[in-house]
Amino acid sequence: MAVQTGLGEPRGPWFVSPELDPDGRTRWDGPGSGRDSAGRRWRGRLLAALAVVALSTASGAAAGGWVASRGGTPGPAAASAAPVPAELVTAAERTVPGVVSVLVGGGAAGAAAATGSGFAVDDQQHIITNDHILAKGGGGSVTVEMPDGRRFTAEVVGREPSSDLAVLKVPPSAGLAPLPLAKPGSTRVGEPVLAVGSPLGLSGTVTAGIVSALNRQVRLGANRHTAVQTDASINPGNSGGPLVNARGEVVGVNTAIATIDGNGSIGIGFAIPIEQVQQTADTIIGKGG
């Protein structure tokens, strides 16, 4: 995917598909320059400030193991993170069995192998994934790895590059459990979500966050996308995997992350909304069977 350039200095964070290297990044269309009024980069100073805060916090905890409470009275330092809501645990248990790893071998000369995620959408063993995973694999053979480690050669039913979606199909013997899809228009800002996939090859990985925004406009390559924004951690290998709500319903397909100057995730991820996913998948399956 080509770099989108603008006038003068690049503005704001990068939007990149996690599987693409820095040369495949694209730029955000929104405000924010990453520089102060004197034209100096603030990123290094921000990191230094954060380091000072971290050291100060650590020193206070080490000194007495106490933190200030809201009313100013010292209280015991937290021993662990807040407990995970029971509904998210149930949602993860229901989702993981339907999520697969997608492996695409380099078919063209010099093409690198690509990895990503996908999930079953029906009992015919159709699998949704990102088109950019297939594109990076250079048209090579596609293998789907099941949650239990079994592998199947997948048929590419169809691709829609403009939507960054593709549909695969594996034999009935795969026995994948299809994931339920959220009702159109039901996703709400602030609701908890899980990103499920195979980041860095770690299959069955679940990360938690919330829906940060809806209808976020992002540009990937030559195409503009309306995305669901989330702070659930998304890393290379997550692309194509589901973003699910606390009921275990798919609200989107994880497809991109934001970075500053291409230097890695900053906790802002994007998913293709389920309304678009369902419409595109139905069209592809209807044409390809």
Coordinates of C-alpha atoms in Angstrom, one line a residue:
M1 CA 0.0 0.0 0.0
A2 CA 1.4 3.4 -1.0
V3 CA 2.2 6.1 1.4
Q4 CA -0.4 8.9 1.3
T5 CA 1.4 12.2 1.3
G6 CA 0.2 15.7 2.1
L7 CA 1.5 19.3 2.1
G8 CA 4.5 19.9 4.2
E9 CA 5.1 17.8 7.3
P10 CA 3.0 14.6 7.8
R11 CA 0.2 15.3 10.2
G12 CA -0.9 13.1 13.1
P13 CA -0.6 9.3 13.6
W14 CA -0.1 6.7 11.0
F15 CA -2.9 4.3 10.1
V16 CA -1.3 1.0 9.2
S17 CA -2.4 -2.6 8.8
P18 CA -0.4 -4.4 11.5
E19 CA 0.9 -6.9 9.1
L20 CA 2.4 -4.3 6.8
D21 CA 6.0 -3.0 7.3
P22 CA 6.6 0.7 7.7
D23 CA 6.9 1.3 4.0
G24 CA 3.3 0.2 3.7
R25 CA 1.9 2.8 6.1
T26 CA -0.7 5.4 5.4
R27 CA -1.3 8.7 7.0
W28 CA -4.2 10.0 9.0
D29 CA -6.4 12.8 7.6
G30 CA -7.1 14.4 10.9
P31 CA -5.5 17.2 12.9
G32 CA -2.3 17.2 15.0
S33 CA 1.2 17.7 13.9
G34 CA 3.4 16.0 16.5
R35 CA 5.3 19.3 16.9
D36 CA 5.1 22.3 19.2
S37 CA 4.7 25.9 18.2
A38 CA 8.5 26.2 17.6
G39 CA 8.4 23.2 15.2
R40 CA 10.2 20.8 17.7
R41 CA 9.1 17.2 18.1
W42 CA 7.3 16.7 21.4
R43 CA 7.4 12.9 21.4
G44 CA 10.8 12.6 23.1
R45 CA 9.8 15.1 25.8
L46 CA 6.5 13.4 26.4
L47 CA 8.2 10.0 26.9
A48 CA 10.7 11.6 29.3
A49 CA 7.8 13.2 31.3
L50 CA 6.0 9.8 31.4
A51 CA 9.3 8.2 32.6
V52 CA 9.5 10.8 35.5
V53 CA 5.9 10.1 36.5
A54 CA 6.6 6.4 36.4
L55 CA 9.7 6.7 38.6
S56 CA 8.0 9.0 41.1
T57 CA 5.1 6.5 41.4
A58 CA 7.4 3.6 41.8
S59 CA 9.5 5.4 44.4
G60 CA 6.4 6.2 46.5
A61 CA 5.2 2.7 46.3
A62 CA 8.6 1.2 47.3
A63 CA 8.9 3.6 50.2
G64 CA 5.8 2.5 52.0
G65 CA 3.5 0.5 49.8
W66 CA 0.8 3.2 50.1
V67 CA -1.0 5.4 47.7
A68 CA -3.1 8.5 48.3
S69 CA -6.8 7.9 48.4
R70 CA -9.3 10.3 46.8
G71 CA -9.9 12.0 50.2
G72 CA -6.1 12.4 50.8
T73 CA -5.9 9.6 53.4
P74 CA -3.2 7.0 52.5
G75 CA -4.5 3.6 51.6
P76 CA -2.8 0.3 50.7
A77 CA -1.4 0.1 47.2
A78 CA -3.4 -1.9 44.7
A79 CA -2.1 -5.5 44.6
S80 CA -3.6 -6.4 41.3
A81 CA -5.7 -5.0 38.4
A82 CA -9.4 -4.7 38.6
P83 CA -11.3 -8.0 38.2
V84 CA -12.4 -8.9 34.7
P85 CA -16.2 -8.8 34.3
A86 CA -17.7 -12.4 34.2
E87 CA -19.5 -11.6 30.9
L88 CA -16.2 -11.0 29.2
V89 CA -14.8 -14.3 30.4
T90 CA -17.9 -16.0 28.9
A91 CA -17.6 -14.0 25.7
A92 CA -14.0 -15.1 25.3
E93 CA -14.9 -18.8 26.0
R94 CA -17.5 -18.6 23.2
T95 CA -15.4 -16.7 20.7
V96 CA -12.0 -18.4 20.8
P97 CA -13.2 -21.8 19.3
G98 CA -14.4 -19.9 16.2
V99 CA -11.2 -18.0 15.5
V100 CA -8.4 -19.3 13.3
S101 CA -4.9 -18.3 12.1
V102 CA -4.6 -17.6 8.4
L103 CA -1.2 -18.4 6.8
V104 CA -0.5 -17.2 3.2
G105 CA 2.6 -18.5 1.5
G106 CA 4.6 -16.3 -0.8
G107 CA 3.4 -17.2 -4.3
A108 CA 5.1 -14.6 -6.4
A109 CA 8.9 -14.2 -6.7
G110 CA 10.2 -12.3 -3.7
A111 CA 6.8 -12.2 -1.9
A112 CA 6.9 -12.8 1.8
A113 CA 4.6 -15.1 3.7
A114 CA 1.8 -13.4 5.6
T115 CA -0.1 -14.3 8.7
G116 CA -3.3 -13.1 10.2
S117 CA -6.6 -14.2 11.7
G118 CA -10.1 -15.0 10.7
F119 CA -13.4 -16.4 12.0
A120 CA -16.2 -18.6 10.9
V121 CA -19.5 -16.9 10.0
D122 CA -21.8 -19.8 9.1
D123 CA -22.1 -23.6 9.3
Q124 CA -20.8 -23.9 5.7
Q125 CA -17.3 -23.2 7.1
H126 CA -17.0 -19.8 5.4
I127 CA -14.3 -17.7 7.1
I128 CA -13.9 -13.9 7.1
T129 CA -10.4 -12.3 7.1
N130 CA -8.6 -9.2 5.8
D131 CA -7.8 -8.9 2.1
H132 CA -4.5 -7.3 2.8
I133 CA -3.2 -10.6 4.3
L134 CA -3.8 -12.4 1.0
A135 CA -2.3 -9.5 -0.9
K136 CA 0.9 -9.5 1.1
G137 CA 1.2 -13.3 0.7
G138 CA 1.5 -12.7 -3.1
G139 CA -1.3 -15.0 -4.1
G140 CA 0.3 -18.0 -2.5
S141 CA -1.6 -21.0 -1.1
V142 CA -3.8 -20.2 2.0
T143 CA -3.7 -22.4 5.1
V144 CA -6.0 -22.1 8.0
E145 CA -5.0 -23.4 11.4
M146 CA -7.7 -24.4 13.8
P147 CA -7.8 -23.6 17.5
D148 CA -6.8 -27.2 18.2
G149 CA -3.8 -27.0 15.8
R150 CA -5.2 -28.9 12.8
R151 CA -4.5 -27.3 9.5
F152 CA -6.5 -27.2 6.3
T153 CA -5.9 -25.8 2.8
A154 CA -8.4 -23.0 2.3
E155 CA -10.3 -22.1 -0.8
V156 CA -10.4 -18.3 -1.5
V157 CA -14.1 -17.8 -2.2
G158 CA -13.7 -14.1 -3.1
R159 CA -11.9 -10.9 -2.3
E160 CA -13.0 -7.2 -2.0
P161 CA -9.8 -5.1 -1.8
S162 CA -11.7 -1.8 -1.5
S163 CA -13.3 -3.1 1.7
D164 CA -10.2 -5.0 2.8
L165 CA -12.3 -8.1 3.3
A166 CA -12.0 -11.6 1.9
V167 CA -13.9 -14.9 2.4
L168 CA -12.2 -18.3 2.7
K169 CA -13.7 -21.7 3.0
V170 CA -12.4 -24.9 4.6
P171 CA -13.8 -28.5 4.4
P172 CA -16.8 -29.5 6.7
S173 CA -14.4 -31.7 8.7
A174 CA -12.9 -28.5 10.2
G175 CA -16.0 -28.2 12.3
L176 CA -15.6 -24.5 13.1
A177 CA -18.2 -22.9 15.4
P178 CA -19.6 -19.8 13.6
L179 CA -19.6 -16.6 15.6
P180 CA -22.8 -14.6 16.1
L181 CA -22.9 -11.1 14.5
A182 CA -24.1 -8.1 16.4
K183 CA -27.3 -6.4 15.1
P184 CA -26.6 -3.4 12.8
G185 CA -26.6 -0.2 14.8
S186 CA -26.3 -1.9 18.2
T187 CA -22.7 -1.0 19.0
R188 CA -22.3 1.8 21.5
V189 CA -19.3 4.0 22.5
G190 CA -18.0 2.9 25.9
E191 CA -19.1 -0.7 25.8
P192 CA -16.5 -3.4 26.5
V193 CA -15.0 -5.4 23.7
L194 CA -12.5 -8.1 23.1
A195 CA -10.1 -8.5 20.2
V196 CA -9.4 -12.1 19.4
G197 CA -6.8 -13.5 17.1
S198 CA -3.2 -14.6 16.6
P199 CA -0.9 -11.6 17.3
L200 CA 2.8 -12.5 16.6
G201 CA 1.6 -16.1 16.0
L202 CA 0.1 -16.5 19.5
S203 CA -3.2 -18.2 18.6
G204 CA -6.2 -17.8 20.8
T205 CA -5.0 -14.5 22.2
V206 CA -7.7 -12.2 23.8
T207 CA -7.2 -8.6 24.6
A208 CA -9.8 -6.3 26.2
G209 CA -10.8 -2.7 25.8
I210 CA -13.8 -0.5 25.0
V211 CA -15.4 1.0 21.9
S212 CA -13.7 4.3 21.7
A213 CA -15.6 5.8 18.8
L214 CA -17.9 4.9 16.0
N215 CA -17.8 6.1 12.3
R216 CA -14.2 7.1 12.5
Q217 CA -12.9 8.1 9.1
V218 CA -9.5 6.5 8.2
R219 CA -7.7 6.1 5.0
L220 CA -5.8 2.9 4.0
G221 CA -4.0 3.2 0.7
A222 CA -6.4 4.7 -1.8
N223 CA -9.5 3.8 0.1
R224 CA -11.3 5.6 2.9
H225 CA -12.9 3.4 5.6
T226 CA -15.5 4.1 8.2
A227 CA -14.2 2.2 11.3
V228 CA -15.0 1.3 14.8
Q229 CA -12.2 2.7 17.0
T230 CA -11.0 0.7 20.1
D231 CA -8.3 0.7 22.7
A232 CA -8.1 -3.1 22.8
S233 CA -4.6 -4.1 22.0
I234 CA -4.1 -5.0 18.3
N235 CA -0.8 -6.3 17.0
P236 CA 0.6 -8.0 13.8
G237 CA -1.4 -11.2 13.3
N238 CA -4.6 -9.7 14.7
S239 CA -5.8 -8.5 11.3
G240 CA -8.9 -10.3 10.1
G241 CA -9.8 -11.4 13.6
P242 CA -13.1 -10.4 15.3
L243 CA -13.8 -7.6 17.7
V244 CA -16.6 -8.9 19.9
N245 CA -18.9 -7.3 22.5
A246 CA -19.6 -8.7 26.0
R247 CA -22.3 -11.0 24.5
G248 CA -19.8 -12.6 22.2
E249 CA -21.2 -10.9 19.1
V250 CA -18.9 -9.7 16.4
V251 CA -19.0 -5.9 16.1
G252 CA -16.2 -5.6 13.6
V253 CA -13.1 -7.1 11.9
N254 CA -9.8 -5.8 13.2
T255 CA -7.9 -4.2 10.4
A256 CA -5.5 -1.4 11.4
I257 CA -3.7 0.4 14.1
A258 CA -2.6 4.0 14.6
T259 CA 1.1 4.8 15.2
I260 CA 3.1 8.0 15.5
D261 CA 5.7 8.2 12.6
G262 CA 5.3 4.4 12.1
N263 CA 6.9 3.5 15.5
G264 CA 4.4 0.9 16.7
S265 CA 1.0 0.8 18.2
I266 CA -0.1 3.6 20.5
G267 CA -3.2 1.9 21.8
I268 CA -5.6 3.0 19.0
G269 CA -7.0 0.3 16.8
F270 CA -9.6 0.2 14.1
A271 CA -12.1 -2.5 13.0
I272 CA -14.4 -2.7 9.9
P273 CA -18.0 -2.3 11.2
I274 CA -20.1 -5.5 11.2
E275 CA -22.7 -3.9 8.9
Q276 CA -20.1 -3.5 6.2
V277 CA -18.6 -6.9 6.9
Q278 CA -21.9 -8.7 6.6
Q279 CA -22.9 -7.0 3.4
T280 CA -19.6 -7.6 1.7
A281 CA -19.5 -11.2 2.9
D282 CA -23.0 -12.0 1.7
T283 CA -22.1 -10.6 -1.7
I284 CA -18.9 -12.6 -2.0
I285 CA -20.5 -15.8 -0.8
G286 CA -23.5 -15.3 -3.1
K287 CA -21.1 -15.0 -6.0
G288 CA -18.7 -17.7 -5.1
G289 CA -20.8 -20.2 -3.2

